[in-house]
Coordinates of C-alpha atoms in Angstrom, one line a residue:
X1 CA -13.2 -31.8 -4.5
X2 CA -12.5 -35.4 -5.2
X3 CA -9.3 -36.4 -6.8
X4 CA -8.9 -39.0 -9.3
X5 CA -5.2 -38.9 -9.5
X6 CA -2.5 -36.5 -10.9
X7 CA -1.2 -35.7 -14.5
X8 CA 2.1 -37.5 -13.9
X9 CA 0.6 -40.5 -12.2
X10 CA -2.4 -41.4 -14.5
X11 CA -1.7 -43.6 -17.2
X12 CA -1.1 -41.9 -20.7
X13 CA -3.9 -44.2 -22.2
X14 CA -6.4 -42.4 -19.8
X15 CA -5.9 -39.1 -21.7
X16 CA -5.5 -40.5 -25.1
X17 CA -9.2 -41.8 -25.1
X18 CA -10.7 -38.7 -23.6
X19 CA -13.0 -36.2 -25.1
X20 CA -13.0 -32.8 -24.3
X21 CA -16.2 -30.7 -23.4
X22 CA -14.5 -27.3 -23.5
X23 CA -13.6 -27.2 -27.2
X24 CA -14.9 -25.0 -30.3
X25 CA -18.7 -25.0 -28.9
X26 CA -20.3 -27.8 -31.1
X27 CA -19.9 -30.4 -28.5
X28 CA -20.9 -27.8 -25.6
X29 CA -24.2 -27.2 -27.5
X30 CA -24.8 -31.0 -27.7
X31 CA -24.4 -31.0 -24.0
X32 CA -26.7 -27.9 -23.3
X33 CA -29.5 -29.8 -25.4
X34 CA -29.4 -32.9 -23.0
X35 CA -28.2 -31.4 -19.6
X36 CA -29.8 -33.9 -17.5
X37 CA -28.4 -36.7 -19.6
X38 CA -24.8 -36.0 -18.7
X39 CA -25.4 -35.2 -15.1
X40 CA -27.6 -38.1 -14.8
X41 CA -24.7 -40.4 -15.9
X42 CA -22.7 -38.7 -13.3
X43 CA -25.2 -39.2 -10.8
X44 CA -25.4 -43.1 -10.6
X45 CA -21.7 -43.3 -10.6
X46 CA -21.4 -41.0 -7.8
X47 CA -24.1 -42.9 -6.0
X48 CA -22.4 -46.0 -6.6
X49 CA -19.1 -44.3 -5.1
X50 CA -20.8 -43.2 -2.2
X51 CA -22.2 -46.8 -1.6
X52 CA -18.7 -48.3 -2.3
X53 CA -17.3 -45.6 0.1
X54 CA -19.8 -46.6 2.8
X55 CA -19.2 -50.2 2.5
X56 CA -15.5 -49.7 2.8
X57 CA -15.7 -47.6 5.9
X58 CA -15.3 -50.6 8.4
X59 CA -12.1 -51.6 6.5
X60 CA -10.8 -48.2 5.9
X61 CA -8.7 -48.1 8.9
X62 CA -7.2 -51.5 7.8
X63 CA -6.5 -50.4 4.1
X64 CA -3.8 -47.9 4.7
X65 CA -2.7 -44.7 6.7
X66 CA -5.3 -42.7 8.5
X67 CA -6.2 -39.5 10.2
X68 CA -8.3 -39.8 13.1
X69 CA -8.9 -36.1 13.7
X70 CA -10.1 -35.5 9.9
X71 CA -11.8 -38.9 9.5
X72 CA -9.8 -40.1 6.7
X73 CA -9.4 -44.0 7.0
X74 CA -12.5 -43.7 9.4
X75 CA -15.4 -42.2 7.3
X76 CA -13.6 -42.1 4.3
X77 CA -10.9 -44.0 2.4
X78 CA -7.5 -43.9 3.9
X79 CA -4.4 -42.4 2.4
X80 CA -2.6 -44.2 -0.5
X81 CA 0.9 -43.5 0.9
X82 CA 2.5 -42.4 4.2
X83 CA 3.8 -39.5 2.2
X84 CA 0.4 -38.2 1.5
X85 CA -0.4 -38.9 5.2
X86 CA 2.6 -36.8 6.3
X87 CA 1.7 -34.0 3.8
X88 CA -1.7 -34.0 5.2
X89 CA -0.3 -33.6 8.7
X90 CA 1.3 -30.4 7.7
X91 CA -1.9 -29.1 5.7
X92 CA -4.0 -26.3 7.0
X93 CA -7.1 -28.3 6.8
X94 CA -5.7 -30.5 9.5
X95 CA -4.6 -27.7 11.5
X96 CA -8.1 -26.2 11.4
X97 CA -9.8 -29.4 12.3
X98 CA -7.5 -29.7 15.4
X99 CA -8.7 -26.5 16.6
X100 CA -12.2 -27.5 16.0
X101 CA -11.7 -30.6 17.9
X102 CA -10.1 -28.8 20.7
X103 CA -13.2 -26.8 21.2
X104 CA -15.7 -29.6 20.8
X105 CA -16.5 -28.8 17.4
X106 CA -16.9 -31.4 14.7
X107 CA -14.3 -31.7 12.0
X108 CA -15.0 -30.4 8.3
X109 CA -14.2 -32.4 5.0
X110 CA -12.2 -31.1 2.2
X111 CA -15.1 -29.6 0.3
X112 CA -16.3 -27.7 3.3
X113 CA -12.9 -26.7 4.1
X114 CA -12.4 -25.3 0.4
X115 CA -15.4 -23.4 0.7
X116 CA -14.6 -21.5 3.9
X117 CA -11.1 -20.8 2.6
X118 CA -12.7 -19.1 -0.7
X119 CA -15.9 -17.7 0.7
X120 CA -15.1 -16.6 4.4
X121 CA -11.6 -16.9 4.7
X122 CA -11.9 -18.5 8.2
X123 CA -8.5 -20.3 8.2
X124 CA -6.6 -17.3 7.3
X125 CA -5.0 -17.0 10.7
X126 CA -4.1 -20.7 11.3
X127 CA -0.4 -20.2 10.7
X128 CA 0.1 -16.6 12.0
X129 CA -1.6 -13.3 12.2
X130 CA -4.5 -12.1 10.3
X131 CA -3.2 -8.4 9.2
X132 CA -1.0 -9.6 6.2
X133 CA -3.4 -8.7 3.7
X134 CA -2.5 -6.4 0.8
X135 CA -6.1 -5.2 0.0
X136 CA -5.0 -5.2 -3.5
X137 CA -5.9 -7.0 -6.7
X138 CA -3.6 -10.1 -7.5
X139 CA -1.9 -10.5 -10.5
X140 CA -2.6 -14.3 -10.3
X141 CA -6.5 -13.9 -9.6
X142 CA -8.6 -16.8 -8.8
X143 CA -10.5 -17.2 -11.9
X144 CA -14.5 -18.3 -11.8
X145 CA -15.2 -21.9 -12.1
X146 CA -16.5 -21.7 -15.7
X147 CA -13.2 -20.0 -17.0
X148 CA -10.6 -21.9 -14.7
X149 CA -11.4 -25.7 -15.3
X150 CA -11.1 -27.6 -18.7
X151 CA -13.5 -30.6 -18.6
X152 CA -13.2 -34.1 -20.3
X153 CA -15.1 -37.1 -20.6
X154 CA -13.0 -40.2 -20.1
X155 CA -14.0 -43.5 -22.4
X156 CA -16.0 -44.8 -19.3
X157 CA -18.0 -41.7 -19.6
X158 CA -16.7 -40.5 -16.4
X159 CA -16.2 -36.7 -16.2
X160 CA -12.9 -35.2 -14.8
X161 CA -11.3 -31.8 -15.1
X162 CA -8.0 -30.0 -15.1
X163 CA -7.0 -26.2 -14.2
X164 CA -7.0 -24.2 -17.6
X165 CA -3.5 -22.5 -16.9
X166 CA -1.9 -25.9 -17.0
X167 CA -2.2 -26.4 -20.8
X168 CA -3.4 -22.8 -22.0
X169 CA -1.5 -19.7 -21.4
X170 CA -2.8 -16.4 -20.6
X171 CA -1.5 -15.0 -23.9
X172 CA -3.5 -17.5 -25.9
X173 CA -6.9 -15.9 -25.9
X174 CA -8.1 -17.7 -29.0
X175 CA -10.6 -20.4 -28.9
X176 CA -8.7 -23.9 -29.3
X177 CA -10.5 -26.7 -31.1
X178 CA -11.1 -30.1 -29.2
X179 CA -8.2 -31.8 -31.1
X180 CA -5.5 -29.1 -30.1
X181 CA -6.8 -29.3 -26.4
X182 CA -6.6 -33.0 -26.1
X183 CA -3.0 -32.8 -27.9
X184 CA -2.0 -30.1 -25.5
X185 CA -3.3 -32.3 -22.6
X186 CA -1.2 -35.5 -23.7
X187 CA 1.8 -33.2 -24.4
X188 CA 1.9 -31.8 -20.7
X189 CA 1.6 -35.6 -19.5
X190 CA 4.9 -36.4 -21.7
X191 CA 6.8 -33.3 -21.3
X192 CA 6.3 -32.0 -17.6
X193 CA 9.8 -31.8 -16.1
X194 CA 10.2 -28.7 -14.4
X195 CA 7.6 -26.3 -12.9
X196 CA 8.1 -23.3 -10.6
X197 CA 5.7 -21.6 -8.0
X198 CA 5.9 -18.0 -6.8
X199 CA 3.6 -16.8 -4.2
X200 CA 4.0 -13.3 -2.7
X201 CA 1.4 -11.7 -0.4
X202 CA 1.4 -9.1 2.6
X203 CA 5.1 -9.2 3.3
X204 CA 5.4 -13.1 2.9
X205 CA 7.2 -14.5 -0.2
X206 CA 7.7 -18.2 -1.0
X207 CA 9.1 -19.6 -4.4
X208 CA 10.2 -23.1 -5.4
X209 CA 11.3 -24.8 -8.4
X210 CA 10.3 -28.6 -8.6
X211 CA 11.3 -31.6 -10.8
X212 CA 8.5 -33.7 -11.9
X213 CA 10.2 -36.3 -13.6
X214 CA 9.9 -40.0 -12.0
X215 CA 12.3 -40.4 -9.1
X216 CA 14.1 -43.8 -9.7
X217 CA 12.8 -46.6 -7.7
X218 CA 16.1 -47.3 -5.8
X219 CA 15.6 -43.8 -4.1
X220 CA 12.3 -44.4 -2.5
X221 CA 10.0 -47.3 -1.5
X222 CA 7.1 -48.0 -3.5
X223 CA 4.5 -46.9 -1.1
X224 CA 6.1 -43.5 -0.6
X225 CA 6.9 -42.6 -4.2
X226 CA 6.9 -38.7 -4.2
X227 CA 5.2 -36.8 -6.8
X228 CA 7.8 -34.1 -7.2
X229 CA 11.2 -33.0 -5.9
X230 CA 12.2 -29.7 -4.9
X231 CA 15.3 -28.5 -6.8
X232 CA 15.2 -25.1 -4.9
X233 CA 13.1 -23.1 -2.4
X234 CA 13.3 -19.7 -0.6
X235 CA 10.8 -18.1 1.8
X236 CA 10.9 -14.5 3.5
X237 CA 8.7 -12.4 5.6
X238 CA 9.0 -8.7 6.3
X239 CA 6.7 -6.7 8.4
X240 CA 5.5 -4.3 5.8
X241 CA 1.6 -4.2 6.5
X242 CA 0.0 -1.8 8.6
X243 CA -1.5 -3.6 11.7
X244 CA -5.3 -3.3 11.9
X245 CA -5.5 -0.6 9.2
X246 CA -4.3 -3.2 6.5
X247 CA -2.5 -2.3 3.3
X248 CA 1.1 -1.8 2.6
X249 CA 3.1 1.1 3.7
X250 CA 3.8 2.2 0.1
X251 CA 0.2 2.2 -0.9
X252 CA -0.5 4.6 2.1
X253 CA 2.3 6.7 1.0
X254 CA 0.8 7.0 -2.7
X255 CA -2.3 8.9 -1.5
X256 CA 0.2 11.8 -0.7
X257 CA 0.0 11.5 3.2
X258 CA 3.3 11.5 4.6
X259 CA 3.6 9.3 7.8
X260 CA 6.5 9.9 9.9
X261 CA 6.2 7.6 12.8
X262 CA 8.8 4.9 13.8
X263 CA 6.4 2.1 12.4
X264 CA 6.1 3.9 8.9
X265 CA 9.9 4.2 8.7
X266 CA 10.4 0.6 9.7
X267 CA 7.6 -0.9 7.0
X268 CA 9.3 1.4 4.4
X269 CA 12.8 0.0 5.3
X270 CA 11.2 -3.4 5.3
X271 CA 9.4 -3.1 1.7
X272 CA 12.8 -2.1 0.2
X273 CA 14.6 -5.0 1.9
X274 CA 12.3 -7.6 1.0
X275 CA 12.1 -6.3 -2.8
X276 CA 15.9 -6.5 -2.7
X277 CA 15.7 -10.1 -1.5
X278 CA 13.3 -11.3 -4.0
X279 CA 15.1 -9.8 -6.7
X280 CA 18.4 -11.3 -5.6
X281 CA 16.8 -14.7 -5.2
X282 CA 15.2 -14.5 -8.8
X283 CA 18.5 -13.5 -10.3
X284 CA 20.2 -16.3 -8.8
X285 CA 17.7 -18.7 -9.9
X286 CA 17.7 -17.1 -13.5
X287 CA 19.4 -20.4 -15.1
X288 CA 17.1 -22.6 -12.9
X289 CA 14.2 -20.9 -14.2
X290 CA 15.0 -21.1 -17.9
X291 CA 14.5 -24.7 -17.6
X292 CA 11.2 -24.5 -16.1
X293 CA 8.0 -25.5 -18.5
X294 CA 5.6 -23.7 -16.4
X295 CA 6.0 -20.9 -13.8
X296 CA 2.9 -20.2 -11.5
X297 CA 2.8 -16.9 -9.8
X298 CA 0.3 -15.4 -7.8
X299 CA 1.1 -11.7 -6.4
X300 CA -0.8 -8.5 -6.0
X301 CA 0.1 -5.5 -8.0
X302 CA 2.7 -4.0 -5.4
X303 CA 4.0 -7.4 -4.7
X304 CA 4.5 -8.1 -8.5
X305 CA 7.1 -5.4 -9.0
X306 CA 10.2 -7.1 -7.9
X307 CA 9.2 -10.1 -9.8
X308 CA 8.4 -8.5 -13.3
X309 CA 9.7 -4.9 -12.8
X310 CA 12.9 -3.0 -13.1
X311 CA 16.1 -3.5 -15.0
X312 CA 17.2 -7.1 -15.6
X313 CA 14.0 -8.7 -14.3
X314 CA 14.1 -12.3 -14.0
X315 CA 10.7 -13.0 -15.5
X316 CA 8.5 -11.2 -18.0
X317 CA 4.7 -10.9 -18.1
X318 CA 4.8 -11.6 -21.6
X319 CA 6.6 -15.2 -21.3
X320 CA 4.1 -17.8 -22.2
X321 CA 5.3 -19.9 -19.3
X322 CA 4.3 -17.6 -16.9
X323 CA 0.7 -18.4 -15.7
X324 CA -1.7 -17.0 -13.0
X325 CA -3.0 -19.7 -10.2
X326 CA -6.6 -20.2 -10.8
X327 CA -7.5 -20.7 -7.3
X328 CA -7.3 -19.0 -4.0
X329 CA -4.0 -19.8 -2.2
X330 CA -3.0 -19.3 1.5
X331 CA -0.1 -17.7 3.3
X332 CA 2.9 -18.0 1.3
X333 CA 5.3 -20.7 2.6
X334 CA 7.2 -23.6 1.2
X335 CA 4.5 -25.9 2.6
X336 CA 1.8 -23.8 0.6
X337 CA 3.9 -24.0 -2.6
X338 CA 3.8 -27.8 -2.6
X339 CA 0.1 -27.7 -1.9
X340 CA -0.5 -25.3 -5.0
X341 CA 1.7 -27.7 -7.4
X342 CA -0.3 -30.6 -6.2
X343 CA -3.5 -29.1 -6.9
X344 CA -2.2 -27.9 -10.2
X345 CA -1.2 -31.7 -11.1
X346 CA -4.5 -33.0 -9.9
X347 CA -7.3 -34.4 -12.3
X348 CA -10.4 -34.1 -10.3
X349 CA -14.0 -34.3 -10.7
X350 CA -15.3 -31.2 -12.0
X351 CA -17.6 -29.2 -9.6
X352 CA -21.3 -28.8 -9.5
X353 CA -21.1 -25.0 -10.5
X354 CA -18.9 -26.0 -13.4
X355 CA -21.2 -28.7 -14.7
X356 CA -24.3 -26.3 -14.3
X357 CA -22.4 -23.5 -16.2
X358 CA -21.4 -25.9 -18.9
X359 CA -24.8 -27.2 -19.1
X360 CA -26.6 -24.0 -19.2
X361 CA -27.5 -22.7 -23.0
X362 CA -26.0 -19.7 -24.1
X363 CA -28.0 -16.6 -23.5
X364 CA -28.3 -14.5 -26.9
X365 CA -26.7 -11.0 -26.8
X366 CA -29.5 -8.4 -26.4
X367 CA -28.6 -5.0 -27.5
X368 CA -29.0 -2.4 -24.6
X369 CA -31.6 0.4 -25.5
X370 CA -29.9 3.5 -25.5
X371 CA -30.1 5.7 -22.4
X372 CA -32.5 8.6 -22.2
X373 CA -31.5 11.2 -19.5
X374 CA -34.2 13.5 -18.7
X375 CA -32.1 16.6 -18.4
X376 CA -30.9 15.7 -22.0
X377 CA -34.7 15.5 -23.2
X378 CA -35.4 18.6 -21.5
X379 CA -32.3 20.4 -22.9
X380 CA -33.4 19.2 -26.3
X381 CA -37.0 20.3 -26.0
X382 CA -36.1 23.8 -24.6
X383 CA -35.8 26.4 -27.4
X384 CA -32.5 27.7 -28.3
X385 CA -31.4 30.7 -26.2
X386 CA -31.4 34.1 -28.0
X387 CA -27.8 35.5 -28.8
X388 CA -26.7 37.9 -26.1
X389 CA -26.4 41.5 -27.3
X390 CA -22.7 42.4 -27.8
X391 CA -21.7 44.7 -24.6
X392 CA -20.9 48.3 -25.9
X393 CA -18.0 50.2 -24.3
X394 CA -18.7 52.8 -22.0
X395 CA -17.5 56.7 -22.3
X396 CA -13.8 57.2 -22.8
X397 CA -13.4 58.8 -19.4
X398 CA -15.0 55.9 -17.8
X399 CA -12.9 53.2 -19.7
X400 CA -9.8 55.2 -18.7
X401 CA -10.7 55.4 -15.0
X402 CA -11.5 51.7 -14.8
X403 CA -8.3 50.8 -16.6
X404 CA -6.1 52.7 -13.9
X405 CA -4.6 54.8 -16.8
X406 CA -4.0 58.3 -14.8
X407 CA -2.5 60.0 -17.8
X408 CA -5.2 59.3 -20.1
X409 CA -7.5 60.7 -17.6
X410 CA -5.7 63.8 -17.1
X411 CA -5.7 64.4 -20.9
X412 CA -9.4 63.5 -21.5
X413 CA -10.3 66.1 -18.8
X414 CA -8.0 68.8 -20.4
X415 CA -9.7 68.1 -23.5
X416 CA -13.1 68.6 -21.9
X417 CA -14.3 65.2 -21.0
X418 CA -17.3 65.6 -18.4
X419 CA -16.6 64.1 -15.1
X420 CA -20.2 64.3 -14.2
X421 CA -21.5 62.0 -17.0
X422 CA -23.0 58.6 -15.6
X423 CA -22.8 55.6 -17.3
X424 CA -25.4 52.9 -18.1
X425 CA -25.2 51.7 -14.3
X426 CA -25.5 55.4 -13.2
X427 CA -21.7 55.8 -12.0
X428 CA -19.7 58.8 -12.7
X429 CA -16.0 58.3 -13.7
X430 CA -14.7 59.1 -10.1
X431 CA -16.7 56.2 -8.5
X432 CA -15.1 53.4 -11.2
X433 CA -11.4 54.7 -10.7
X434 CA -9.1 51.7 -10.2
X435 CA -6.6 53.2 -7.8
X436 CA -5.6 56.4 -5.8
X437 CA -3.6 57.7 -8.6
X438 CA -6.7 58.0 -11.1
X439 CA -8.5 59.5 -7.9
X440 CA -5.7 62.2 -7.3
X441 CA -5.9 63.0 -11.1
X442 CA -9.4 64.0 -11.0
X443 CA -8.3 66.1 -7.5
X444 CA -5.7 68.0 -9.3
X445 CA -8.0 68.8 -12.2
X446 CA -10.7 70.2 -9.4
X447 CA -7.8 72.5 -8.0
X448 CA -6.8 73.6 -11.5
X449 CA -10.3 74.2 -12.7
X450 CA -12.5 74.7 -9.9
X451 CA -15.4 76.3 -11.6
X452 CA -15.5 74.2 -14.7
X453 CA -17.9 71.5 -13.4
X454 CA -20.1 70.7 -10.5
X455 CA -17.6 68.6 -8.6
X456 CA -20.2 67.5 -5.8
X457 CA -22.1 65.9 -8.9
X458 CA -18.9 64.4 -10.1
X459 CA -18.2 62.8 -6.8
X460 CA -14.9 64.3 -6.5
X461 CA -14.4 65.2 -2.7
X462 CA -11.6 67.8 -2.3
X463 CA -9.0 69.4 -4.8
X464 CA -5.5 68.5 -4.5
X465 CA -2.9 71.1 -4.9
X466 CA 1.1 70.9 -5.1
X467 CA 1.2 72.6 -1.6
X468 CA -1.2 69.9 -0.1
X469 CA 0.9 67.2 -1.6
X470 CA 4.0 68.6 -0.4
X471 CA 2.4 68.8 3.2
X472 CA 1.2 65.3 3.0
X473 CA 4.7 64.1 2.0
X474 CA 6.0 66.1 4.9
X475 CA 3.7 64.7 7.3
X476 CA 4.5 61.3 6.3
X477 CA 8.2 61.8 6.4
X478 CA 7.7 63.0 10.1
X479 CA 5.8 60.2 11.2
X480 CA 8.4 57.8 9.8
X481 CA 11.1 59.7 11.7
X482 CA 9.1 59.5 14.8
X483 CA 8.8 55.8 14.3
X484 CA 12.5 55.4 13.9
X485 CA 13.4 57.4 16.9
X486 CA 10.7 55.2 18.9
X487 CA 12.5 52.0 17.4
X488 CA 16.1 53.5 18.4
X489 CA 14.7 54.4 22.0
X490 CA 13.4 50.9 22.3
X491 CA 16.6 49.3 21.5
X492 CA 18.6 51.4 23.7
X493 CA 16.4 50.7 26.5
X494 CA 16.7 47.0 25.9
X495 CA 20.5 47.1 25.7
X496 CA 20.6 49.2 28.8
X497 CA 18.6 46.4 30.7
X498 CA 20.7 43.8 29.3
X499 CA 23.7 45.5 30.6
X500 CA 22.4 45.9 34.1
X501 CA 21.3 42.2 34.0
X502 CA 24.9 41.3 33.1
X503 CA 26.3 43.5 35.8
X504 CA 24.2 42.1 38.4
X505 CA 24.9 38.7 37.5
X506 CA 28.6 39.4 37.2
X507 CA 28.6 40.7 41.0
X508 CA 26.7 37.8 42.3
X509 CA 29.3 35.4 40.8
X510 CA 31.9 37.4 42.3
X511 CA 30.4 37.3 45.5
X512 CA 29.8 33.6 45.4
X513 CA 33.4 33.1 44.2
X514 CA 34.5 35.2 47.4
X515 CA 32.4 33.4 50.0
X516 CA 33.4 29.8 48.5
X517 CA 37.2 30.8 48.7
X518 CA 36.6 31.8 52.4
X519 CA 34.6 28.8 53.1
X520 CA 37.4 26.7 51.7
X521 CA 40.2 28.5 53.6
X522 CA 38.5 28.3 56.7
X523 CA 37.9 24.7 56.4
X524 CA 41.5 23.9 55.4
X525 CA 42.9 25.7 58.3
X526 CA 40.5 23.8 60.7
X527 CA 41.6 20.7 59.2
X528 CA 45.4 21.4 59.8
X529 CA 44.8 22.5 63.2
X530 CA 43.0 19.6 64.1
X531 CA 45.8 17.3 62.7
X532 CA 48.4 19.5 64.8
X533 CA 46.7 19.3 68.0
X534 CA 45.5 15.6 68.0
X535 CA 48.2 13.4 66.4
X536 CA 46.8 10.6 68.4
X537 CA 44.1 8.3 66.8
X538 CA 40.7 9.9 66.3
X539 CA 37.3 8.5 67.6
X540 CA 34.9 7.5 65.3
X541 CA 32.7 10.6 65.4
X542 CA 35.7 12.7 65.0
X543 CA 36.9 10.8 61.9
X544 CA 33.2 11.3 60.5
X545 CA 33.6 14.9 61.4
X546 CA 36.9 15.0 59.5
X547 CA 35.5 13.4 56.7
X548 CA 32.5 15.7 56.6
X549 CA 34.8 18.6 56.7
X550 CA 36.9 17.4 53.7
X551 CA 33.7 16.9 51.6
X552 CA 32.5 20.3 52.2
X553 CA 35.9 21.7 51.4
X554 CA 36.0 19.8 47.9
X555 CA 32.5 20.9 47.4
X556 CA 33.3 24.3 48.0
X557 CA 36.5 24.4 45.7
X558 CA 34.2 22.8 43.0
X559 CA 31.8 25.6 43.3
X560 CA 34.4 27.9 43.5
X561 CA 35.4 26.7 39.8
X562 CA 32.1 26.7 38.3
X563 CA 31.4 30.3 39.3
X564 CA 34.7 31.3 38.1
X565 CA 33.9 29.8 34.8
X566 CA 30.3 31.3 34.9
X567 CA 32.0 34.8 35.6
X568 CA 34.4 34.4 32.5
X569 CA 31.4 33.4 30.3
X570 CA 29.5 36.8 31.7
X571 CA 32.4 38.6 30.6
X572 CA 32.5 37.3 27.3
X573 CA 28.8 37.7 26.8
X574 CA 29.0 41.4 27.7

């Protein structure tokens, strides 16, 4: 992308004499009718520029600073100043070309490098790891070529473009006339004083506020005139992205999966710390940001929370000064904020994609035919279903048995309801009984009226008398009593077993204490006897034996103390 200059450097007359190509649509329509003319006008100029560039190749190295690695000043024009050369040496393109040259490959030009960045992301790991992607949509989305560039035509017929967010805010969705676009462009060249750039991605944050006013001549040399001065800048980096898996820890937690690993805890802490650092920085810059004419932000949805969210946020999304960055950015660093600002200030030749989009005639809107679903068509063609007959309730005795109402079942049987009557499915009332209480009601009625109905046909298995119920209750009580007795016996046996084990442990501890005390007393006696009988100096072997006896005595005393303590604890346990 060939750059013609910057908004702040080019003379004001350059913009006053320009005509827009993205106004209310009339001029665009004229261009669409003669696309070859405009592009044809551009091609001879481009060819002439190429010829001039080729003829100047031999003198490029003598005209200004160069970069042999990237071919600047060798196969293309040299830098205009040493400041531009120094910024180039810090750029990702220069680092990328150094890597290519180190493996014997040819360097890439600026257009090829931009293509690699936007399409293949080949240079994402030039300055660090490649696992810092959020995998989230960015609030500063890179717009398409057609919507991100505003194209103009100079008085000499040369096409140039600037980035749309420079003069049009995101809140201004109306179609601006040509006169207002040109008025805004000229106003930006006059009033651009303070711009801010905020980048946040994958745990990296960088923000800077720049002064665009011309630097007094006494503060710089003519060859090194800077485009802007930084008033404040801050950069942070925290480990918040899951390695290889990608995405922030908060995004993973939002899925409902609770990860309790050490890495997850570190990432959660770092996210909170990074959010606090960003909020504190923007809060400290509140007065500085209030002076900014433009604030360009690029951040993913989660990274934008500390910038726009919460109480006392330094920025608001509805602020007309807040603009999205219309092109892809790299890892947020202070150098990247300066590169982004330089790109936003640039006046450049429009890309071929933008020219083709501008010259292509607008396609008329064709209404879409209504979708016809085979299932819906079949459903519409099918005859309406016949109304289902209302289900009639069954006999009262069946309904009471199904409802589990034992009292009602008893009352109906006493009133003469037939327990042998089957319903529409061939089931008798006993078969549809809901619980044991209903079945017992049928059995009690059989015991009280044994000859009234054929209970074999009614499905009632046997009568249930009061004596039988009391006998069942007695058996149940006996069964529970036996179970309680067994449980008591089991607990008693366990307690006896525990007491025996405690007694055995206590006896063993006492035996150990007695043995240790005896060994200690014997060792002490031998030691005293040896000292009394041999007052003279001991030989080396005797000294070693004496030392060994003392150690054994000390070990015996220590063991005896431990055994006494164990014995006391055992007594407490028992």
